[in-house]
Coordinates of C-alpha atoms in Angstrom, one line a residue:
Chain L
M1 CA 93.3 97.2 137.6
I2 CA 91.4 100.4 136.8
G3 CA 88.0 100.4 135.2
T4 CA 87.6 98.1 132.2
F5 CA 90.1 95.6 130.8
R6 CA 90.9 98.0 128.0
Q7 CA 91.6 100.9 130.4
S8 CA 93.9 98.7 132.5
M9 CA 95.8 97.7 129.3
G10 CA 95.9 101.4 128.3
W11 CA 97.6 102.2 131.5
L12 CA 100.0 99.3 131.1
H13 CA 100.8 100.3 127.6
T14 CA 101.6 103.9 128.6
W15 CA 103.9 103.0 131.4
A16 CA 105.6 99.9 130.0
G17 CA 106.5 102.0 127.0
L18 CA 107.5 105.1 128.9
V19 CA 109.7 103.8 131.7
F20 CA 112.6 102.8 129.4
C21 CA 111.6 104.8 126.3
W22 CA 115.0 106.6 125.9
L23 CA 116.9 103.4 126.3
L24 CA 114.5 101.6 123.9
Y25 CA 115.1 104.4 121.4
F26 CA 118.8 103.9 121.8
M27 CA 118.5 100.2 121.2
F28 CA 116.4 100.7 118.1
V29 CA 118.7 103.3 116.6
T30 CA 122.0 101.5 117.3
G31 CA 120.6 98.1 116.5
T32 CA 119.2 99.3 113.2
L33 CA 122.6 100.6 112.2
G34 CA 123.8 97.1 112.9
Y35 CA 122.1 95.9 109.7
F36 CA 124.9 97.7 107.9
D37 CA 127.7 96.9 110.4
T38 CA 130.0 95.5 107.8
E39 CA 129.4 98.5 105.5
V40 CA 130.0 101.0 108.3
D41 CA 133.2 99.0 109.2
H42 CA 134.3 99.5 105.6
W43 CA 133.7 103.3 105.7
M44 CA 135.4 103.6 109.1
K45 CA 138.5 101.8 107.8
P46 CA 139.3 103.5 104.5
E47 CA 142.9 102.1 104.5
Q48 CA 141.6 98.5 104.7
P49 CA 142.3 96.4 101.5
A50 CA 139.3 95.8 99.3
P51 CA 137.0 92.9 100.4
Q52 CA 138.0 89.5 98.8
T53 CA 135.9 86.7 97.5
V54 CA 138.2 83.8 96.9
P55 CA 137.4 80.2 95.8
L56 CA 137.6 77.4 98.2
E57 CA 140.9 75.8 97.1
P58 CA 143.4 78.7 97.3
S59 CA 141.9 80.2 100.4
L60 CA 141.8 76.9 102.3
A61 CA 145.4 76.0 101.3
A62 CA 146.5 79.5 102.5
A63 CA 144.8 79.2 105.8
L64 CA 146.0 75.7 106.5
N65 CA 149.6 76.7 105.8
R66 CA 149.3 79.5 108.3
L67 CA 147.7 77.3 110.9
E68 CA 150.4 74.6 110.6
A69 CA 152.9 77.3 111.4
E70 CA 151.0 79.2 114.2
G71 CA 148.6 76.7 115.7
V72 CA 151.0 73.9 116.6
G73 CA 149.6 71.6 119.3
A74 CA 146.3 73.3 119.3
D75 CA 143.0 71.6 120.2
R76 CA 141.0 73.5 117.6
W77 CA 141.6 75.3 114.4
S78 CA 138.9 77.3 112.8
I79 CA 138.8 78.8 109.3
I80 CA 136.1 81.3 108.3
L81 CA 136.0 81.5 104.5
P82 CA 135.6 84.8 102.7
N83 CA 132.6 84.0 100.6
R84 CA 129.8 86.3 101.9
R85 CA 129.0 89.9 102.9
E86 CA 130.0 89.8 106.6
V87 CA 133.4 88.2 105.9
P88 CA 135.3 90.6 103.7
H89 CA 138.5 88.9 104.6
M90 CA 139.3 85.3 105.7
R91 CA 139.7 84.8 109.4
I92 CA 141.5 82.0 111.2
S93 CA 141.8 81.2 114.9
W94 CA 143.3 78.5 117.0
R95 CA 142.8 77.4 120.6
G96 CA 145.3 75.5 122.7
P97 CA 144.5 72.8 125.3
T98 CA 143.3 73.8 128.7
P99 CA 146.4 75.2 130.4
A100 CA 147.9 74.1 133.7
E101 CA 147.4 76.3 136.8
G102 CA 148.8 79.8 136.3
E103 CA 149.5 79.5 132.6
E104 CA 147.9 81.3 129.7
R105 CA 146.0 79.3 127.1
Q106 CA 147.8 79.4 123.8
S107 CA 145.4 80.8 121.3
G108 CA 145.1 83.5 118.7
N109 CA 143.3 84.7 115.7
E110 CA 144.3 86.5 112.5
T111 CA 142.8 88.1 109.4
L112 CA 144.5 86.8 106.3
D113 CA 144.9 87.7 102.6
A114 CA 143.0 84.7 101.2
W115 CA 145.2 84.4 98.2
T116 CA 148.6 84.5 99.9
G117 CA 147.9 83.5 103.4
E118 CA 149.8 86.5 104.7
P119 CA 148.3 88.4 107.7
L120 CA 146.8 91.6 106.4
P121 CA 148.9 94.7 107.1
D122 CA 147.8 96.3 110.4
N123 CA 148.0 99.9 109.1
V124 CA 144.2 100.4 109.6
R125 CA 143.3 103.2 111.9
D126 CA 142.2 102.2 115.4
T127 CA 138.4 102.3 115.3
G128 CA 135.4 100.8 116.9
G129 CA 133.8 100.6 113.5
G130 CA 130.2 99.4 112.9
Q131 CA 130.7 96.5 115.2
T132 CA 131.1 98.6 118.3
L133 CA 128.2 100.8 117.3
Y134 CA 125.8 97.9 116.9
R135 CA 127.0 96.0 119.9
M136 CA 126.1 98.9 122.1
H137 CA 122.4 98.0 121.7
Y138 CA 122.9 95.1 124.0
T139 CA 126.2 95.8 125.9
L140 CA 125.5 99.5 126.6
H141 CA 129.3 99.8 126.1
Y142 CA 130.2 101.3 129.5
I143 CA 128.6 98.7 131.7
D144 CA 129.8 95.2 132.7
R145 CA 128.7 92.8 129.9
Q146 CA 126.8 90.4 132.1
I147 CA 124.9 93.0 134.0
A148 CA 124.1 95.0 130.8
F149 CA 122.8 91.8 129.1
R150 CA 120.5 91.0 132.0
F151 CA 119.3 94.5 132.2
I152 CA 118.6 94.6 128.4
G153 CA 116.5 91.5 128.9
V154 CA 114.3 93.4 131.4
V155 CA 114.0 96.4 129.1
T156 CA 113.1 94.1 126.1
M157 CA 110.4 92.5 128.3
F158 CA 108.9 96.0 128.9
M159 CA 109.0 96.6 125.1
F160 CA 107.2 93.3 124.6
I161 CA 104.5 94.1 127.1
G162 CA 104.2 97.6 125.5
L163 CA 103.6 96.0 122.1
V164 CA 101.2 93.3 123.2
S165 CA 99.1 95.7 125.3
G166 CA 99.3 98.2 122.4
V167 CA 97.7 95.7 120.2
V168 CA 95.1 94.8 122.8
I169 CA 93.8 98.3 123.2
H170 CA 93.2 98.9 119.5
K171 CA 89.7 98.8 118.3
K172 CA 90.5 99.8 114.8
I173 CA 93.9 98.7 113.7
F174 CA 93.0 99.0 110.0
K175 CA 91.6 102.5 110.4
D176 CA 94.6 103.7 112.3
L177 CA 96.8 102.7 109.4
F178 CA 95.0 105.3 107.3
T179 CA 94.5 108.1 109.8
F180 CA 96.8 111.0 110.0
R181 CA 95.7 114.4 111.1
P182 CA 98.6 116.8 110.8
A183 CA 99.0 120.0 112.8
K184 CA 96.5 118.9 115.5
G185 CA 98.8 119.1 118.4
G186 CA 98.8 115.9 120.6
R187 CA 96.4 114.1 118.2
S188 CA 98.9 114.3 115.3
W189 CA 101.6 112.6 117.5
L190 CA 99.2 109.8 118.4
D191 CA 98.2 109.3 114.8
M192 CA 101.9 109.2 113.9
H193 CA 102.6 106.8 116.7
N194 CA 99.8 104.5 115.5
L195 CA 100.8 104.8 111.9
L196 CA 104.4 103.8 112.5
S197 CA 103.5 101.0 114.9
V198 CA 100.7 99.4 113.0
S199 CA 102.5 99.6 109.6
S200 CA 105.5 97.7 111.0
L201 CA 103.9 95.7 113.7
P202 CA 105.0 92.2 112.5
F203 CA 108.6 93.4 112.4
Q204 CA 108.4 94.9 115.8
L205 CA 106.9 91.8 117.3
M206 CA 109.5 89.6 115.6
I207 CA 112.4 91.8 116.6
T208 CA 111.2 92.0 120.2
Y209 CA 110.4 88.4 120.8
S210 CA 113.6 87.2 119.1
G211 CA 115.5 89.8 121.2
L212 CA 114.0 88.1 124.3
L213 CA 115.1 84.7 123.0
F214 CA 118.7 85.9 123.0
T215 CA 118.4 86.3 126.8
V216 CA 116.5 83.0 127.3
T217 CA 119.5 81.1 128.6
T218 CA 120.3 84.0 130.9
W219 CA 116.9 84.6 132.3
M220 CA 115.1 81.3 132.0
P221 CA 117.9 78.7 132.6
L222 CA 115.8 76.9 135.2
I223 CA 113.4 75.5 132.6
A224 CA 116.0 73.2 131.1
V225 CA 117.7 72.5 134.4
G226 CA 114.4 71.8 136.2
S227 CA 113.3 69.5 133.5
Y228 CA 116.3 67.3 134.1
G229 CA 115.6 67.3 137.9
F230 CA 118.1 70.1 138.5
D231 CA 121.0 67.9 137.4
T232 CA 123.2 70.5 135.7
K233 CA 125.8 67.9 134.6
K234 CA 123.1 66.0 132.8
V235 CA 121.8 69.1 131.1
A236 CA 125.2 70.1 129.9
S237 CA 125.9 66.7 128.4
E238 CA 122.5 66.4 126.8
L239 CA 122.6 69.9 125.3
G240 CA 126.3 69.6 124.4
T241 CA 125.5 66.9 121.9
L242 CA 123.2 69.1 120.0
A243 CA 125.7 71.2 118.0
D244 CA 129.1 69.8 118.8
I245 CA 131.1 66.6 119.1
Q246 CA 132.9 65.4 122.1
I247 CA 136.3 63.8 121.4
E248 CA 139.3 62.8 123.5
R249 CA 142.9 63.0 122.5
A250 CA 144.4 59.7 121.5
G251 CA 147.9 60.8 122.4
T252 CA 149.4 59.2 119.3
S253 CA 150.2 61.5 116.4
A254 CA 148.9 61.0 112.9
E255 CA 149.1 62.9 109.7
L256 CA 146.2 65.2 109.1
T257 CA 144.1 64.2 106.1
D258 CA 143.5 66.3 103.0
V259 CA 141.2 68.9 104.4
Y260 CA 140.5 70.6 101.1
G261 CA 139.3 67.3 99.6
L262 CA 136.7 67.0 102.4
A263 CA 135.6 70.6 102.1
A264 CA 135.3 70.2 98.3
E265 CA 133.2 67.1 98.7
A266 CA 130.8 69.1 101.0
E267 CA 130.7 71.9 98.6
G268 CA 129.9 69.5 95.8
L269 CA 126.9 68.4 97.8
W270 CA 125.7 71.8 98.9
G271 CA 126.6 74.0 96.0
E272 CA 129.4 76.6 95.3
G273 CA 130.1 79.1 98.1
Q274 CA 128.0 77.1 100.6
V275 CA 130.9 76.1 102.8
Q276 CA 130.9 78.7 105.5
S277 CA 133.7 77.5 107.7
V278 CA 136.0 74.6 108.3
N279 CA 137.0 73.5 111.8
V280 CA 139.8 71.0 112.6
R281 CA 139.7 69.3 116.1
L282 CA 142.9 67.9 117.5
P283 CA 145.0 68.4 114.4
G284 CA 147.9 65.9 114.2
D285 CA 146.3 63.6 116.8
A286 CA 145.1 60.1 115.8
N287 CA 141.6 61.1 116.9
A288 CA 141.5 64.3 114.8
R289 CA 138.2 65.4 113.2
V290 CA 137.4 67.7 110.4
I291 CA 134.1 69.5 110.5
V292 CA 132.7 71.3 107.5
L293 CA 129.9 73.8 108.3
R294 CA 127.3 74.8 105.8
N295 CA 126.2 78.3 105.2
R296 CA 123.3 78.8 107.6
G297 CA 120.7 80.5 105.5
V298 CA 118.2 82.3 107.8
G299 CA 119.0 80.4 111.0
T300 CA 121.8 80.7 113.5
V301 CA 122.6 77.0 113.5
G302 CA 123.1 74.8 110.5
E303 CA 124.3 71.5 109.0
Q304 CA 127.8 70.3 109.9
R305 CA 129.5 67.3 108.2
V306 CA 132.0 65.5 110.5
Y307 CA 134.9 63.6 109.0
D308 CA 137.7 61.5 110.4
G309 CA 140.7 63.7 110.4
V310 CA 143.2 60.9 109.6
S311 CA 141.4 58.6 107.1
G312 CA 139.1 61.3 105.7
E313 CA 136.1 59.0 106.2
Y314 CA 132.7 60.6 106.5
L315 CA 131.3 60.0 110.0
Q316 CA 128.1 61.9 110.6
T317 CA 126.0 65.0 110.0
I318 CA 125.0 67.2 112.9
D319 CA 122.0 69.4 112.5
P320 CA 120.2 70.8 115.6
R321 CA 117.4 71.9 113.3
T322 CA 116.1 68.4 113.0
R323 CA 114.2 69.4 116.2
T324 CA 111.4 71.8 115.3
P325 CA 111.5 74.2 118.2
I326 CA 115.3 74.6 117.8
A327 CA 114.7 75.3 114.2
I328 CA 112.1 77.9 115.1
A329 CA 114.3 79.6 117.7
S330 CA 117.2 79.5 115.3
A331 CA 115.1 81.0 112.5
L332 CA 113.8 83.7 114.9
I333 CA 117.2 84.7 116.1
G334 CA 118.4 84.6 112.5
L335 CA 115.6 86.9 111.5
H336 CA 116.7 89.3 114.2
E337 CA 120.3 89.4 113.0
G338 CA 119.3 89.5 109.3
L339 CA 122.6 88.2 108.2
Y340 CA 121.0 86.2 105.4
A341 CA 119.4 89.3 103.8
G342 CA 120.4 90.6 100.4
P343 CA 120.7 94.3 99.6
L344 CA 117.0 95.0 99.1
L345 CA 115.8 93.1 102.2
R346 CA 118.7 94.7 104.2
W347 CA 117.3 98.2 103.3
L348 CA 113.8 97.1 104.3
Y349 CA 115.3 95.8 107.6
F350 CA 116.9 99.2 108.1
L351 CA 113.7 101.0 107.3
S352 CA 111.7 98.8 109.7
G353 CA 114.2 99.4 112.5
L354 CA 113.9 103.2 111.9
L355 CA 110.1 102.8 112.1
G356 CA 110.6 101.1 115.5
A357 CA 112.8 104.0 116.7
G358 CA 110.1 106.4 115.4
M359 CA 107.4 104.4 117.2
V360 CA 109.2 104.8 120.5
A361 CA 110.0 108.5 119.9
T362 CA 106.5 109.5 118.9
G363 CA 105.0 107.6 121.8
A364 CA 107.3 109.5 124.2
I365 CA 106.4 112.9 122.5
Y366 CA 102.7 112.1 122.7
W367 CA 103.0 111.4 126.4
T368 CA 104.4 114.9 127.1
R369 CA 101.9 116.6 124.7
K370 CA 99.0 114.9 126.3
R371 CA 100.0 116.2 129.7
R372 CA 100.7 119.7 128.7
K373 CA 98.6 122.2 130.6
K374 CA 97.4 125.4 129.0
L375 CA 100.0 127.6 130.5
P376 CA 102.9 129.6 129.2
Y377 CA 105.8 127.2 129.0
H378 CA 107.9 128.6 131.8
E379 CA 105.0 128.2 134.2
L380 CA 104.8 124.5 133.7
S381 CA 106.1 122.2 136.4
R382 CA 109.8 121.6 136.5
G383 CA 109.5 117.8 136.2
Y384 CA 107.4 118.2 133.1
R385 CA 109.9 120.6 131.5
M386 CA 112.7 118.2 132.4
V387 CA 111.1 115.2 130.7
D388 CA 110.2 117.4 127.7
G389 CA 113.8 118.5 127.4
L390 CA 115.3 115.1 127.9
N391 CA 112.9 113.7 125.2
L392 CA 114.3 116.1 122.7
G393 CA 117.8 115.7 123.9
T394 CA 117.6 112.0 123.2
I395 CA 115.4 111.9 120.1
L396 CA 117.6 114.4 118.2
G397 CA 120.7 114.2 120.5
L398 CA 121.4 110.5 119.8
P399 CA 121.6 110.9 116.0
I400 CA 123.8 113.9 116.4
G401 CA 126.0 111.8 118.7
I402 CA 126.2 109.1 116.1
A403 CA 127.2 111.7 113.5
A404 CA 129.9 112.8 116.0
Y405 CA 131.1 109.1 116.1
F406 CA 131.7 109.2 112.4
W407 CA 133.3 112.7 112.6
A408 CA 135.6 111.4 115.3
N409 CA 136.7 108.5 113.1
R410 CA 138.0 110.9 110.5
L411 CA 139.2 113.8 112.6
L412 CA 140.8 112.3 115.7
P413 CA 144.6 112.0 115.3
L414 CA 145.6 108.6 113.9
G415 CA 148.2 108.0 116.6
L416 CA 145.9 108.8 119.5
D417 CA 146.1 106.3 122.4
G418 CA 142.7 104.6 122.9
R419 CA 141.4 106.1 119.7
A420 CA 138.6 103.7 119.3
E421 CA 137.4 104.4 122.8
W422 CA 137.5 108.1 122.1
E423 CA 135.2 107.7 119.2
V424 CA 132.6 106.3 121.5
H425 CA 133.3 109.0 124.1
C426 CA 132.7 111.6 121.4
L427 CA 129.3 110.0 120.7
F428 CA 128.2 110.1 124.3
I429 CA 129.7 113.5 125.1
T430 CA 127.9 115.0 122.2
W431 CA 124.6 113.3 123.3
A432 CA 125.1 114.7 126.8
V433 CA 125.6 118.2 125.5
C434 CA 122.4 117.8 123.5
L435 CA 120.6 116.7 126.7
L436 CA 121.7 119.9 128.4
Y437 CA 121.0 122.1 125.5
P438 CA 117.2 122.6 126.1
L439 CA 118.1 124.1 129.5
A440 CA 119.7 127.0 127.7
R441 CA 116.8 127.6 125.3
T442 CA 113.1 127.3 125.2
V443 CA 112.2 123.8 124.2
Q444 CA 110.6 124.9 121.0
A445 CA 113.7 126.7 119.9
A446 CA 115.9 123.9 121.0
W447 CA 113.9 121.4 118.8
R448 CA 114.5 123.6 115.8
D449 CA 118.2 124.2 116.6
L450 CA 119.0 120.6 117.2
A451 CA 117.3 119.6 114.0
W452 CA 119.5 122.0 112.1
I453 CA 122.5 120.8 113.9
A454 CA 121.6 117.2 113.0
A455 CA 121.1 118.2 109.4
C456 CA 124.5 119.9 109.2
A457 CA 126.3 117.1 111.1
F458 CA 125.1 114.4 108.7
A459 CA 125.4 116.5 105.5
A460 CA 129.0 117.3 106.5
I461 CA 130.1 113.7 106.7
P462 CA 130.8 113.3 103.0
L463 CA 132.8 116.6 103.1
I464 CA 134.9 115.6 106.0
N465 CA 135.5 112.3 104.3
A466 CA 136.7 114.1 101.2
M467 CA 139.0 116.4 103.3
T468 CA 140.6 113.6 105.2
T469 CA 140.8 110.6 102.9
D470 CA 141.1 109.6 99.3
A471 CA 137.9 107.5 99.7
H472 CA 135.6 110.4 98.9
L473 CA 132.5 110.2 96.7
V474 CA 134.2 111.0 93.4
N475 CA 136.9 108.4 93.9
S476 CA 134.7 105.7 95.3
L477 CA 132.3 106.1 92.4
R478 CA 135.2 106.0 89.9
T479 CA 136.8 102.9 91.5
G480 CA 133.4 101.2 91.9
D481 CA 133.5 101.1 95.7
H482 CA 129.8 101.2 96.0
V483 CA 129.7 100.6 99.8
M484 CA 131.9 103.6 100.5
A485 CA 129.8 105.8 98.1
A486 CA 126.5 104.5 99.5
F487 CA 127.6 105.5 103.1
D488 CA 128.3 109.0 102.0
V489 CA 125.1 109.4 100.0
T490 CA 123.1 107.9 102.9
A491 CA 124.7 110.4 105.3
L492 CA 123.7 113.2 102.9
V493 CA 120.1 111.9 102.7
F494 CA 119.9 111.9 106.5
G495 CA 121.2 115.5 106.5
L496 CA 118.4 116.5 104.1
L497 CA 115.8 114.7 106.1
F498 CA 116.8 116.4 109.3
G499 CA 116.9 119.7 107.3
A500 CA 113.3 119.0 106.2
L501 CA 112.4 118.4 109.8
A502 CA 114.0 121.6 110.9
T503 CA 112.1 123.6 108.3
A504 CA 108.9 121.9 109.3
L505 CA 109.6 122.7 112.9
G506 CA 110.3 126.3 112.0
R507 CA 106.8 126.6 110.4
T508 CA 104.7 125.0 113.1
K509 CA 104.5 126.0 116.7
V510 CA 105.6 122.8 118.2
T511 CA 104.8 123.2 121.8
T512 CA 102.1 125.8 121.9
R513 CA 99.3 123.5 121.0
P514 CA 98.1 121.5 124.0
A515 CA 96.3 118.3 123.3
T516 CA 92.6 118.8 123.4
A517 CA 91.0 115.6 122.3
K518 CA 90.3 113.0 124.8
T519 CA 91.6 109.7 123.5
P520 CA 90.3 106.3 124.3
T521 CA 93.7 104.7 124.6
A522 CA 95.7 106.8 127.0
V523 CA 95.0 107.1 130.6
G524 CA 94.8 110.6 132.0
V525 CA 97.1 111.5 134.8
P526 CA 96.1 114.7 136.4
Chain A
M1 CA 86.1 108.9 129.7
A2 CA 87.6 110.2 132.8
R3 CA 89.2 107.6 135.0
K4 CA 91.2 107.7 138.1
A5 CA 94.9 106.8 138.2
P6 CA 95.6 103.6 140.1
G7 CA 96.9 104.0 143.6
R8 CA 100.6 103.7 144.2
W9 CA 100.2 100.6 146.3
H10 CA 98.2 98.9 143.5
V11 CA 101.0 99.6 141.1
T12 CA 103.9 98.6 143.4
S13 CA 102.3 95.4 144.5
R14 CA 101.6 94.3 140.9
V15 CA 105.1 95.2 139.7
V16 CA 106.5 93.0 142.6
A17 CA 104.0 90.3 141.7
A18 CA 105.1 90.3 138.1
A19 CA 108.8 90.4 138.9
I20 CA 109.0 87.6 141.5
P21 CA 106.0 85.1 141.7
G22 CA 105.2 85.9 138.1
L23 CA 108.7 84.9 136.9
I24 CA 108.7 81.8 139.2
L25 CA 105.3 80.7 137.9
T26 CA 106.6 81.1 134.3
N27 CA 109.4 78.7 135.1
T28 CA 107.4 76.1 137.0
L29 CA 104.7 76.2 134.3
A30 CA 107.3 75.8 131.6
I31 CA 109.0 72.9 133.4
L32 CA 105.6 71.2 133.8
L33 CA 105.1 71.8 130.0
S34 CA 108.4 70.2 129.2
F35 CA 107.2 67.0 130.8
L36 CA 103.8 67.1 129.2
L37 CA 104.8 68.0 125.6
P38 CA 105.1 65.0 123.2
G39 CA 108.4 64.2 121.4
D40 CA 111.8 63.6 122.9
K41 CA 113.2 65.4 125.9
I42 CA 115.3 68.0 124.3
T43 CA 112.5 69.0 121.9
A44 CA 110.1 69.4 124.7
V45 CA 112.5 71.4 126.8
A46 CA 113.3 73.6 123.8
T47 CA 109.6 74.2 123.1
A48 CA 108.9 75.2 126.7
T49 CA 111.9 77.5 126.7
V50 CA 111.0 79.2 123.5
L51 CA 107.4 79.7 124.7
S52 CA 108.5 80.9 128.2
Y53 CA 108.4 84.6 127.3
A54 CA 105.0 84.4 125.7
I55 CA 103.8 82.7 128.9
Y56 CA 105.4 85.4 131.0
G57 CA 103.9 88.2 128.9
A58 CA 100.4 86.7 129.2
L59 CA 100.9 86.4 132.9
I60 CA 101.9 90.1 133.2
L61 CA 98.9 91.2 131.2
W62 CA 96.7 89.2 133.5
I63 CA 98.4 90.6 136.6
F64 CA 97.7 94.2 135.5
S65 CA 94.1 93.6 134.3
V66 CA 92.7 91.8 137.4
Q67 CA 90.6 94.1 139.6
R68 CA 91.6 92.9 143.0
L69 CA 95.1 92.5 144.4
R70 CA 94.1 89.5 146.4
T71 CA 93.1 87.6 143.2
V72 CA 96.6 88.4 141.7
W73 CA 98.5 87.0 144.7
I74 CA 96.4 84.0 145.4
G75 CA 96.3 83.2 141.8
L76 CA 100.0 83.3 141.3
L77 CA 101.0 81.5 144.5
S78 CA 98.5 78.7 144.0
G79 CA 99.6 78.5 140.4
I80 CA 103.2 78.0 141.5
V81 CA 102.2 75.3 144.1
V82 CA 100.1 73.4 141.5
T83 CA 102.5 73.5 138.6
A84 CA 105.6 72.8 140.8
A85 CA 103.8 69.8 142.4
G86 CA 102.8 68.6 138.9
A87 CA 106.3 68.9 137.6
W88 CA 107.7 67.1 140.6
L89 CA 105.1 64.3 140.2
M90 CA 106.0 63.9 136.5
Y91 CA 109.7 63.9 137.3
T92 CA 109.3 61.1 139.9
L93 CA 107.1 59.1 137.5
E94 CA 109.8 59.5 134.8
A95 CA 112.6 58.5 137.2
A96 CA 110.6 55.4 138.4
S97 CA 109.8 54.2 134.9

């Protein structure tokens, strides 16, 4: 488009990255917190009973008892067993048949004590928890879900183009990995940007492409439909057979078989704790089926054994992963979610996500540094100063907003109406205040101030926890609640990191050094 | 290495090209692929679908690297015609067999 291929790609990299940079930063930060969604949930619900890991037999018996009472006449029962990190407590759900006009479908779900089958007491504070925080990265919280999801697909495509064009314009990927020239104004930011990006490039490519795959059915539905000659019915029936069974009600009733026996058989084949969930279709009907699902490992789809729900006879195994591309897509999306990861890998995921957020942030800062003219700050153009201020208001303001989200969880009155919503409002109001803050100060001073505020906001989290609950550090270490303790310690570490940043910002003159070096990668805009 | 910024018209035209004919060509090309790939139908469709964003990304890089706007538009539109015709041909052959 302009000059050489490399120059065109440099232009594309700059603008693909810049247009949605604040939103991408938001997605990286909130999405990264999602790797600890269950742990954040635990911290935000200090009243919740301790997580349970219960063997197959008692938990399944308890769940079936409850479903026989609650899910009478349902089409589907589902039991999610409490044998892994993201299921601290057993969950059951039931879904009634499609209702007649104007009636509500009879369905429900409950969280149970897996030993007794009693619903867990609902004295937990009303909170969005870690789930709400991580879902924001693709629902944007305040926007209609469908619209937000489509929009996120577009933004992710920009990210993908930014990554690929960023790789293309590099002559010296290896050298960039070992180049960092501190205190050189714009140059340092570019080095930092390259360092963060190159060191975590495989993760960034994986997370972005798999992120796109989430939206593939939303944005690229015509591929499947077109391949079947635009016959949508045919597509639905073909794809429907992939991961599910189609059965009709017989209308005659029959005793449900021994579900535990079938689940135990599957567990015997797969190994202990490998049964992820058990579904019953048409319970009590002569055509009933029992489906036992295996723990999925890395992927998002897995093996399911289908049994006759009356005779208990084994019928078939469904596994969409027998088709290679589906296995690849499933593995990619599974890698994105990281549900399979143990503690060490989970921390690495968390770190990689933070590197991604840093990559976006340093890119945005470099863009403003590169365009800074050698003038006193107040003489720079208004547009420039606005972008500079918004950059800072997002890069430091969003973390402060997230700290406010945790503060709100502990400090809002427990009886407040719409408490969970108010937690989220606190996050965004705080962020908005941080966006406005640079207007009141010089940008350089605002950087330092907000870094100190972030440091205090995170360091105070364990203190506020100690003042408001019994789940403070001393107690959680004594009772062996490592998740609770780790959250407090992590908040403290982030406080220290922001404190270190603030100290560093106090020493260097952040905005007084215009970029001098001409760089081969970025395209000059006068 | 001074270089001039691209004109507004150049940028707008390419953004539109990437958003509309670029996306259409991605779809028609992927549909054609789903007929040409070996293996059973669902496997071929899944492969084409998983690859679709890579195809789209490559197309966008091409759109923004070509010097002349005319090349971009003629390339995209003729690509759509050729791939759509190819896909339709494969479909009718499949239906007839």
